[in-house]
PDB file of C-alpha atoms in Angstrom:
ATOM      1  CA  UNK U  83     123.388  -8.978  97.429  1.00 75.00           C
ATOM      2  CA  UNK U  84     121.653  -5.947  95.954  1.00 88.00           C
ATOM      3  CA  UNK U  85     119.386  -5.877  92.936  1.00 96.00           C
ATOM      4  CA  UNK U  86     120.488  -4.068  89.772  1.00 98.00           C
ATOM      5  CA  UNK U  87     117.688  -2.457  87.748  1.00 98.00           C
ATOM      6  CA  UNK U  88     118.168  -0.654  84.435  1.00 98.00           C
ATOM      7  CA  UNK U  89     115.712   2.084  83.488  1.00 98.00           C
ATOM      8  CA  UNK U  90     115.515   1.768  79.707  1.00 96.00           C
ATOM      9  CA  UNK U  91     113.509   2.982  76.741  1.00 93.00           C
ATOM     10  CA  UNK U  92     115.153   4.117  73.519  1.00 88.00           C
ATOM     11  CA  UNK U  93     112.263   6.514  72.916  1.00 89.00           C
ATOM     12  CA  UNK U  94     113.037   9.973  74.295  1.00 87.00           C
ATOM     13  CA  UNK U  95     110.754  12.016  76.506  1.00 89.00           C
ATOM     14  CA  UNK U  96     109.142   9.114  78.348  1.00 93.00           C
ATOM     15  CA  UNK U  97     110.308  10.061  81.854  1.00 94.00           C
ATOM     16  CA  UNK U  98     113.294   7.711  81.947  1.00 96.00           C
ATOM     17  CA  UNK U  99     115.691  10.043  83.762  1.00 97.00           C
ATOM     18  CA  UNK U 100     112.928  11.458  85.956  1.00 97.00           C
ATOM     19  CA  UNK U 101     112.122   7.901  86.988  1.00 98.00           C
ATOM     20  CA  UNK U 102     115.786   7.021  87.560  1.00 98.00           C
ATOM     21  CA  UNK U 103     116.392  10.011  89.844  1.00 98.00           C
ATOM     22  CA  UNK U 104     113.170   9.851  91.812  1.00 98.00           C
ATOM     23  CA  UNK U 105     112.919   6.083  92.133  1.00 98.00           C
ATOM     24  CA  UNK U 106     116.503   5.934  93.436  1.00 98.00           C
ATOM     25  CA  UNK U 107     115.798   8.793  95.851  1.00 98.00           C
ATOM     26  CA  UNK U 108     112.593   7.141  97.066  1.00 98.00           C
ATOM     27  CA  UNK U 109     114.290   3.785  97.644  1.00 98.00           C
ATOM     28  CA  UNK U 110     116.973   5.619  99.624  1.00 97.00           C
ATOM     29  CA  UNK U 111     114.328   7.507 101.621  1.00 97.00           C
ATOM     30  CA  UNK U 112     112.803   4.130 102.501  1.00 96.00           C
ATOM     31  CA  UNK U 113     116.148   3.244 104.119  1.00 95.00           C
ATOM     32  CA  UNK U 114     117.536   1.073 101.333  1.00 97.00           C
ATOM     33  CA  UNK U 115     121.168   1.894 100.453  1.00 97.00           C
ATOM     34  CA  UNK U 116     120.940   2.790  96.771  1.00 98.00           C
ATOM     35  CA  UNK U 117     123.449   3.563  94.027  1.00 98.00           C
ATOM     36  CA  UNK U 118     122.333   5.516  90.959  1.00 98.00           C
ATOM     37  CA  UNK U 119     124.547   5.063  87.894  1.00 98.00           C
ATOM     38  CA  UNK U 120     124.184   7.684  85.175  1.00 97.00           C
ATOM     39  CA  UNK U 121     125.359   5.970  81.979  1.00 97.00           C
ATOM     40  CA  UNK U 122     123.682   8.521  79.693  1.00 96.00           C
ATOM     41  CA  UNK U 123     126.095  10.984  78.009  1.00 94.00           C
ATOM     42  CA  UNK U 124     123.478  13.727  78.486  1.00 93.00           C
ATOM     43  CA  UNK U 125     124.257  13.399  82.241  1.00 94.00           C
ATOM     44  CA  UNK U 126     120.778  14.580  83.269  1.00 95.00           C
ATOM     45  CA  UNK U 127     120.602  12.266  86.283  1.00 97.00           C
ATOM     46  CA  UNK U 128     123.863  13.789  87.472  1.00 97.00           C
ATOM     47  CA  UNK U 129     122.735  17.411  87.101  1.00 96.00           C
ATOM     48  CA  UNK U 130     119.282  16.456  88.413  1.00 96.00           C
ATOM     49  CA  UNK U 131     120.943  15.601  91.717  1.00 96.00           C
ATOM     50  CA  UNK U 132     122.688  18.961  91.828  1.00 95.00           C
ATOM     51  CA  UNK U 133     126.099  17.792  90.636  1.00 94.00           C
ATOM     52  CA  UNK U 134     127.579  19.881  87.825  1.00 89.00           C
ATOM     53  CA  UNK U 135     130.308  18.754  85.414  1.00 81.00           C
ATOM     54  CA  UNK U 136     133.140  20.915  86.874  1.00 83.00           C
ATOM     55  CA  UNK U 137     132.780  19.137  90.228  1.00 86.00           C
ATOM     56  CA  UNK U 138     133.037  15.657  88.679  1.00 90.00           C
ATOM     57  CA  UNK U 139     136.629  14.453  89.025  1.00 90.00           C
ATOM     58  CA  UNK U 140     135.939  10.932  87.756  1.00 94.00           C
ATOM     59  CA  UNK U 141     132.833   9.427  86.234  1.00 95.00           C
ATOM     60  CA  UNK U 142     131.336   6.339  84.634  1.00 97.00           C
ATOM     61  CA  UNK U 143     133.486   7.235  81.612  1.00 95.00           C
ATOM     62  CA  UNK U 144     136.686   6.427  83.524  1.00 96.00           C
ATOM     63  CA  UNK U 145     135.052   3.283  84.890  1.00 96.00           C
ATOM     64  CA  UNK U 146     134.284   1.992  81.384  1.00 96.00           C
ATOM     65  CA  UNK U 147     137.366   3.134  79.490  1.00 95.00           C
ATOM     66  CA  UNK U 148     140.129   3.052  82.112  1.00 94.00           C
ATOM     67  CA  UNK U 149     138.905   0.333  84.445  1.00 93.00           C
ATOM     68  CA  UNK U 150     138.628   2.660  87.448  1.00 95.00           C
ATOM     69  CA  UNK U 151     136.979   0.929  90.449  1.00 96.00           C
ATOM     70  CA  UNK U 152     133.383   1.906  91.206  1.00 96.00           C
ATOM     71  CA  UNK U 153     134.466   3.259  94.594  1.00 95.00           C
ATOM     72  CA  UNK U 154     136.762   5.764  92.873  1.00 96.00           C
ATOM     73  CA  UNK U 155     133.977   7.261  90.767  1.00 97.00           C
ATOM     74  CA  UNK U 156     131.181   7.281  93.362  1.00 97.00           C
ATOM     75  CA  UNK U 157     129.894  10.506  94.923  1.00 96.00           C
ATOM     76  CA  UNK U 158     127.671  11.185  97.917  1.00 95.00           C
ATOM     77  CA  UNK U 159     124.359  13.030  97.462  1.00 96.00           C
ATOM     78  CA  UNK U 160     122.086  15.037  99.748  1.00 94.00           C
ATOM     79  CA  UNK U 161     120.187  11.898 100.711  1.00 96.00           C
ATOM     80  CA  UNK U 162     121.980   9.764 103.350  1.00 94.00           C
ATOM     81  CA  UNK U 163     121.365   6.414 101.631  1.00 96.00           C
ATOM     82  CA  UNK U 164     121.846   7.553  98.024  1.00 98.00           C
ATOM     83  CA  UNK U 165     125.175   7.504  96.168  1.00 98.00           C
ATOM     84  CA  UNK U 166     125.831   8.423  92.548  1.00 98.00           C
ATOM     85  CA  UNK U 167     128.196   7.320  89.815  1.00 97.00           C
ATOM     86  CA  UNK U 168     128.037  10.471  87.689  1.00 97.00           C
ATOM     87  CA  UNK U 169     128.154  10.796  83.925  1.00 96.00           C
ATOM     88  CA  UNK U 170     130.196  13.230  81.847  1.00 91.00           C
ATOM     89  CA  UNK U 171     130.050  14.587  78.315  1.00 90.00           C
ATOM     90  CA  UNK U 172     133.186  12.519  77.564  1.00 89.00           C
ATOM     91  CA  UNK U 173     130.942   9.458  77.649  1.00 92.00           C
ATOM     92  CA  UNK U 174     129.831  10.359  74.117  1.00 91.00           C
ATOM     93  CA  UNK U 175     133.002   8.720  72.785  1.00 90.00           C
ATOM     94  CA  UNK U 176     133.073   5.742  75.140  1.00 93.00           C
ATOM     95  CA  UNK U 177     131.373   3.301  72.772  1.00 92.00           C
ATOM     96  CA  UNK U 178     134.057   3.897  70.138  1.00 93.00           C
ATOM     97  CA  UNK U 179     136.842   3.579  72.705  1.00 94.00           C
ATOM     98  CA  UNK U 180     135.693   0.194  74.033  1.00 94.00           C
ATOM     99  CA  UNK U 181     134.452  -1.328  70.774  1.00 93.00           C
ATOM    100  CA  UNK U 182     137.620  -3.415  70.319  1.00 92.00           C
ATOM    101  CA  UNK U 183     137.844  -4.569  73.931  1.00 92.00           C
ATOM    102  CA  UNK U 184     137.334  -8.235  74.734  1.00 92.00           C
ATOM    103  CA  UNK U 185     134.149  -8.832  76.729  1.00 94.00           C
ATOM    104  CA  UNK U 186     133.213  -5.210  76.062  1.00 96.00           C
ATOM    105  CA  UNK U 187     129.566  -5.914  76.926  1.00 96.00           C
ATOM    106  CA  UNK U 188     130.584  -7.115  80.420  1.00 97.00           C
ATOM    107  CA  UNK U 189     132.671  -4.136  81.566  1.00 97.00           C
ATOM    108  CA  UNK U 190     129.983  -2.648  83.846  1.00 97.00           C
ATOM    109  CA  UNK U 191     128.851  -6.047  85.128  1.00 97.00           C
ATOM    110  CA  UNK U 192     132.367  -6.990  86.196  1.00 96.00           C
ATOM    111  CA  UNK U 193     132.877  -3.601  87.849  1.00 96.00           C
ATOM    112  CA  UNK U 194     129.650  -3.873  89.852  1.00 97.00           C
ATOM    113  CA  UNK U 195     130.406  -7.357  91.172  1.00 93.00           C
ATOM    114  CA  UNK U 196     132.866  -5.803  93.615  1.00 88.00           C
ATOM    115  CA  UNK U 197     130.355  -3.444  95.259  1.00 93.00           C
ATOM    116  CA  UNK U 198     126.950  -5.174  95.013  1.00 91.00           C
ATOM    117  CA  UNK U 199     127.061  -6.181  98.676  1.00 92.00           C
ATOM    118  CA  UNK U 200     127.136  -2.499  99.680  1.00 95.00           C
ATOM    119  CA  UNK U 201     123.740  -1.590  98.189  1.00 97.00           C
ATOM    120  CA  UNK U 202     120.211  -2.956  98.264  1.00 97.00           C
ATOM    121  CA  UNK U 203     119.476  -1.384  94.877  1.00 98.00           C
ATOM    122  CA  UNK U 204     121.583  -0.223  91.957  1.00 98.00           C
ATOM    123  CA  UNK U 205     119.577   1.884  89.492  1.00 98.00           C
ATOM    124  CA  UNK U 206     121.071   2.500  86.035  1.00 98.00           C
ATOM    125  CA  UNK U 207     119.842   5.409  83.921  1.00 98.00           C
ATOM    126  CA  UNK U 208     120.380   4.225  80.336  1.00 96.00           C
ATOM    127  CA  UNK U 209     120.770   6.464  77.262  1.00 93.00           C
ATOM    128  CA  UNK U 210     117.831   6.793  74.830  1.00 90.00           C
ATOM    129  CA  UNK U 211     119.405   4.326  72.405  1.00 89.00           C
ATOM    130  CA  UNK U 212     120.174   0.630  72.172  1.00 87.00           C
ATOM    131  CA  UNK U 213     123.938   0.947  71.702  1.00 92.00           C
ATOM    132  CA  UNK U 214     126.870  -0.510  73.609  1.00 95.00           C
ATOM    133  CA  UNK U 215     126.262   1.615  76.721  1.00 96.00           C
ATOM    134  CA  UNK U 216     122.723   0.277  77.085  1.00 95.00           C
ATOM    135  CA  UNK U 217     123.917  -3.269  76.316  1.00 96.00           C
ATOM    136  CA  UNK U 218     126.472  -2.911  79.135  1.00 97.00           C
ATOM    137  CA  UNK U 219     123.700  -1.808  81.491  1.00 97.00           C
ATOM    138  CA  UNK U 220     121.389  -4.674  80.514  1.00 97.00           C
ATOM    139  CA  UNK U 221     124.200  -7.220  80.817  1.00 97.00           C
ATOM    140  CA  UNK U 222     124.947  -5.942  84.331  1.00 97.00           C
ATOM    141  CA  UNK U 223     121.296  -5.894  85.448  1.00 98.00           C
ATOM    142  CA  UNK U 224     118.948  -8.326  87.117  1.00 98.00           C
ATOM    143  CA  UNK U 225     115.952  -6.617  85.557  1.00 98.00           C
ATOM    144  CA  UNK U 226     114.695  -3.764  83.381  1.00 98.00           C
ATOM    145  CA  UNK U 227     112.101  -1.164  84.305  1.00 98.00           C
ATOM    146  CA  UNK U 228     110.440   0.346  81.235  1.00 97.00           C
ATOM    147  CA  UNK U 229     108.848   3.808  81.557  1.00 96.00           C
ATOM    148  CA  UNK U 230     105.994   4.351  79.092  1.00 95.00           C
ATOM    149  CA  UNK U 231     104.405   7.765  78.729  1.00 94.00           C
ATOM    150  CA  UNK U 232     100.601   8.098  78.578  1.00 93.00           C
ATOM    151  CA  UNK U 233     100.560   9.784  75.170  1.00 90.00           C
ATOM    152  CA  UNK U 234     100.028   8.862  71.528  1.00 86.00           C
ATOM    153  CA  UNK U 235     102.472   6.289  70.137  1.00 86.00           C
ATOM    154  CA  UNK U 236     103.193   5.066  73.669  1.00 86.00           C
ATOM    155  CA  UNK U 237     104.080   1.587  72.439  1.00 86.00           C
ATOM    156  CA  UNK U 238     106.040   2.850  69.427  1.00 84.00           C
ATOM    157  CA  UNK U 239     109.497   1.276  69.312  1.00 83.00           C
ATOM    158  CA  UNK U 240     108.944  -0.939  72.356  1.00 89.00           C
ATOM    159  CA  UNK U 241     109.120  -4.009  70.138  1.00 89.00           C
ATOM    160  CA  UNK U 242     112.728  -3.129  69.348  1.00 90.00           C
ATOM    161  CA  UNK U 243     113.557  -2.720  73.049  1.00 92.00           C
ATOM    162  CA  UNK U 244     111.909  -6.035  73.925  1.00 94.00           C
ATOM    163  CA  UNK U 245     113.833  -7.721  71.111  1.00 93.00           C
ATOM    164  CA  UNK U 246     117.084  -6.270  72.468  1.00 93.00           C
ATOM    165  CA  UNK U 247     116.220  -7.574  75.943  1.00 95.00           C
ATOM    166  CA  UNK U 248     115.550 -11.001  74.394  1.00 95.00           C
ATOM    167  CA  UNK U 249     118.928 -10.994  72.591  1.00 95.00           C
ATOM    168  CA  UNK U 250     120.786  -9.921  75.745  1.00 96.00           C
ATOM    169  CA  UNK U 251     119.009 -12.668  77.667  1.00 96.00           C
ATOM    170  CA  UNK U 252     119.992 -15.290  75.066  1.00 96.00           C
ATOM    171  CA  UNK U 253     123.628 -14.315  74.635  1.00 96.00           C
ATOM    172  CA  UNK U 254     124.844 -12.173  77.542  1.00 97.00           C
ATOM    173  CA  UNK U 255     122.615 -12.342  80.618  1.00 97.00           C
ATOM    174  CA  UNK U 256     120.260 -15.319  80.959  1.00 96.00           C
ATOM    175  CA  UNK U 257     118.853 -14.016  84.232  1.00 96.00           C
ATOM    176  CA  UNK U 258     117.620 -10.684  82.841  1.00 97.00           C
ATOM    177  CA  UNK U 259     113.933 -10.086  83.574  1.00 97.00           C
ATOM    178  CA  UNK U 260     111.435  -7.287  83.053  1.00 96.00           C
ATOM    179  CA  UNK U 261     110.943  -5.681  86.462  1.00 97.00           C
ATOM    180  CA  UNK U 262     107.851  -3.890  85.257  1.00 97.00           C
ATOM    181  CA  UNK U 263     106.357  -1.149  83.134  1.00 97.00           C
ATOM    182  CA  UNK U 264     105.769   2.250  84.755  1.00 97.00           C
ATOM    183  CA  UNK U 265     103.116   4.512  83.250  1.00 96.00           C
ATOM    184  CA  UNK U 266     104.370   8.101  83.327  1.00 97.00           C
ATOM    185  CA  UNK U 267     102.873  11.529  82.574  1.00 95.00           C
ATOM    186  CA  UNK U 268      99.399  10.264  83.459  1.00 95.00           C
ATOM    187  CA  UNK U 269      96.731  12.988  83.306  1.00 93.00           C
ATOM    188  CA  UNK U 270      93.521  12.049  85.097  1.00 88.00           C
ATOM    189  CA  UNK U 271      91.689  14.825  83.236  1.00 89.00           C
ATOM    190  CA  UNK U 272      92.122  13.283  79.791  1.00 91.00           C
ATOM    191  CA  UNK U 273      90.513  10.257  78.229  1.00 93.00           C
ATOM    192  CA  UNK U 274      93.752   9.648  76.302  1.00 92.00           C
ATOM    193  CA  UNK U 275      95.707   8.733  79.432  1.00 94.00           C
ATOM    194  CA  UNK U 276      93.085   6.172  80.406  1.00 93.00           C
ATOM    195  CA  UNK U 277      93.067   4.728  76.896  1.00 93.00           C
ATOM    196  CA  UNK U 278      96.858   4.446  76.795  1.00 92.00           C
ATOM    197  CA  UNK U 279      96.908   2.852  80.258  1.00 93.00           C
ATOM    198  CA  UNK U 280      94.347   0.292  79.088  1.00 93.00           C
ATOM    199  CA  UNK U 281      96.365  -0.484  75.962  1.00 92.00           C
ATOM    200  CA  UNK U 282      99.622  -0.868  77.902  1.00 93.00           C
ATOM    201  CA  UNK U 283      97.925  -3.124  80.465  1.00 94.00           C
ATOM    202  CA  UNK U 284      96.560  -5.280  77.661  1.00 93.00           C
ATOM    203  CA  UNK U 285     100.023  -5.525  76.091  1.00 90.00           C
ATOM    204  CA  UNK U 286     102.081  -6.164  79.247  1.00 93.00           C
ATOM    205  CA  UNK U 287      99.442  -7.638  81.598  1.00 93.00           C
ATOM    206  CA  UNK U 288     100.694  -8.093  85.177  1.00 93.00           C
ATOM    207  CA  UNK U 289     104.056  -6.503  84.387  1.00 96.00           C
ATOM    208  CA  UNK U 290     102.471  -3.036  84.633  1.00 97.00           C
ATOM    209  CA  UNK U 291     102.923  -1.341  88.016  1.00 97.00           C
ATOM    210  CA  UNK U 292      99.743  -0.303  89.797  1.00 96.00           C
ATOM    211  CA  UNK U 293     101.321   3.055  90.626  1.00 97.00           C
ATOM    212  CA  UNK U 294     100.675   5.743  88.016  1.00 97.00           C
ATOM    213  CA  UNK U 295     103.151   8.619  87.727  1.00 97.00           C
ATOM    214  CA  UNK U 296     100.955  11.664  87.234  1.00 96.00           C
ATOM    215  CA  UNK U 297     101.836  14.859  85.421  1.00 93.00           C
ATOM    216  CA  UNK U 298     102.982  17.204  88.159  1.00 94.00           C
ATOM    217  CA  UNK U 299     104.427  20.713  88.058  1.00 95.00           C
ATOM    218  CA  UNK U 300     106.681  20.186  91.090  1.00 96.00           C
ATOM    219  CA  UNK U 301     108.059  17.010  89.538  1.00 96.00           C
ATOM    220  CA  UNK U 302     108.871  18.910  86.341  1.00 95.00           C
ATOM    221  CA  UNK U 303     110.474  21.797  88.268  1.00 96.00           C
ATOM    222  CA  UNK U 304     112.715  19.799  90.593  1.00 97.00           C
ATOM    223  CA  UNK U 305     115.574  18.995  88.117  1.00 95.00           C
ATOM    224  CA  UNK U 306     116.213  22.707  87.539  1.00 95.00           C
ATOM    225  CA  UNK U 307     116.883  22.988  91.280  1.00 96.00           C
ATOM    226  CA  UNK U 308     119.203  19.961  91.263  1.00 96.00           C
ATOM    227  CA  UNK U 309     116.989  17.965  93.598  1.00 96.00           C
ATOM    228  CA  UNK U 310     114.815  14.857  93.451  1.00 97.00           C
ATOM    229  CA  UNK U 311     111.202  15.869  93.943  1.00 97.00           C
ATOM    230  CA  UNK U 312     111.268  14.257  97.395  1.00 96.00           C
ATOM    231  CA  UNK U 313     113.663  16.980  98.572  1.00 97.00           C
ATOM    232  CA  UNK U 314     112.111  19.734  96.477  1.00 97.00           C
ATOM    233  CA  UNK U 315     108.519  19.170  97.629  1.00 97.00           C
ATOM    234  CA  UNK U 316     107.981  16.059  99.713  1.00 96.00           C
ATOM    235  CA  UNK U 317     104.187  16.377  99.812  1.00 97.00           C
ATOM    236  CA  UNK U 318     103.718  16.862  96.063  1.00 97.00           C
ATOM    237  CA  UNK U 319     101.871  14.332  93.929  1.00 96.00           C
ATOM    238  CA  UNK U 320     105.085  13.464  92.086  1.00 97.00           C
ATOM    239  CA  UNK U 321     106.914  12.723  95.323  1.00 97.00           C
ATOM    240  CA  UNK U 322     104.111  10.511  96.616  1.00 98.00           C
ATOM    241  CA  UNK U 323     103.837   8.684  93.289  1.00 98.00           C
ATOM    242  CA  UNK U 324     107.518   7.743  93.261  1.00 98.00           C
ATOM    243  CA  UNK U 325     107.451   6.680  96.912  1.00 98.00           C
ATOM    244  CA  UNK U 326     104.516   4.429  96.037  1.00 97.00           C
ATOM    245  CA  UNK U 327     106.417   2.998  93.050  1.00 98.00           C
ATOM    246  CA  UNK U 328     109.446   2.338  95.257  1.00 98.00           C
ATOM    247  CA  UNK U 329     107.267   0.519  97.795  1.00 97.00           C
ATOM    248  CA  UNK U 330     105.719  -1.547  95.010  1.00 97.00           C
ATOM    249  CA  UNK U 331     109.174  -2.600  93.798  1.00 97.00           C
ATOM    250  CA  UNK U 332     110.221  -3.519  97.333  1.00 97.00           C
ATOM    251  CA  UNK U 333     107.060  -5.612  97.725  1.00 96.00           C
ATOM    252  CA  UNK U 334     107.773  -7.377  94.429  1.00 94.00           C
ATOM    253  CA  UNK U 335     111.236  -8.190  95.797  1.00 95.00           C
ATOM    254  CA  UNK U 336     110.212  -8.934  99.368  1.00 92.00           C
ATOM    255  CA  UNK U 337     112.158 -12.209  99.389  1.00 92.00           C
ATOM    256  CA  UNK U 338     115.344 -10.139  99.079  1.00 90.00           C
ATOM    257  CA  UNK U 339     114.372  -7.600 101.746  1.00 90.00           C
ATOM    258  CA  UNK U 340     112.086  -9.332 104.281  1.00 90.00           C
ATOM    259  CA  UNK U 341     112.910  -6.782 106.989  1.00 87.00           C
ATOM    260  CA  UNK U 342     112.276  -3.669 104.896  1.00 89.00           C
ATOM    261  CA  UNK U 343     110.298  -0.947 106.748  1.00 83.00           C
ATOM    262  CA  UNK U 344     108.377  -0.432 103.489  1.00 86.00           C
ATOM    263  CA  UNK U 345     106.904  -3.939 103.773  1.00 86.00           C
ATOM    264  CA  UNK U 346     105.501  -3.153 107.209  1.00 74.00           C
ATOM    265  CA  UNK U 347     103.938   0.044 105.853  1.00 66.00           C
ATOM    266  CA  UNK U 348     102.473  -1.819 102.875  1.00 59.00           C
ATOM    267  CA  UNK U 349     101.026  -4.447 105.195  1.00 53.00           C
ATOM    268  CA  UNK U 350      99.300  -1.816 107.327  1.00 56.00           C
ATOM    269  CA  UNK U 351      97.803  -0.100 104.273  1.00 54.00           C
ATOM    270  CA  UNK U 352      96.552  -3.406 102.886  1.00 49.00           C
ATOM    271  CA  UNK U 353      94.882  -4.342 106.169  1.00 44.00           C
ATOM    272  CA  UNK U 354      93.315  -0.887 106.457  1.00 46.00           C
ATOM    273  CA  UNK U 355      95.147   0.005 109.681  1.00 41.00           C
TER     274      UNK U 355
END
């Protein structure tokens, strides 16, 4: 059974969607069948993979409000092992439409139960809020990955997110864990990035990923071309950073994927071969 990971942070501009797109693409490139679910009404993960609204016949909106099966709203992408459940602007009204539904927090979880065997990873790009859409994502997930940007006020508002995770764990999803904290927009040239990284490490300890996602022009450009950075410029720093983060996640979950090619690569690097 695959692992479901939500990418969540209610603070905007932290690299949440960038991480969702490029982590999913990197996991797929490492030969792990991966499904990316765009549950953000801004649908940036959808457009970031080159899929525009007119080409979306059915989306996560229909899944949540009409009970459409996941298979009916899933699209193929340029990467062989990466599928997408796209978002749509209609999703803006979804929270109001499902507010009176019984078990409204479990809609996505129950939908995903039917397809989890098909994927090693399901990555959910959450909206920058802690509303019913994000609650659905957290209820459906095994873990949460929190992107934190290396800038002032990096930890601002994280207490609220952690409290939401605690509430979801107590009342809706007892198995929910923190997958890790990913430091984004790291600039090796500035003392600020190092200071923020130190503060985040002190706050989250071993939950912080070793991989740092550096500021990178190619990474910033790739969404405008509708491609993950891996397809836009495979040798760029951004591409290599996200491949490294994907490998780190696979290593952390090696009991689930003992035969992953990424584990063999990680073993060679560790032994210096």
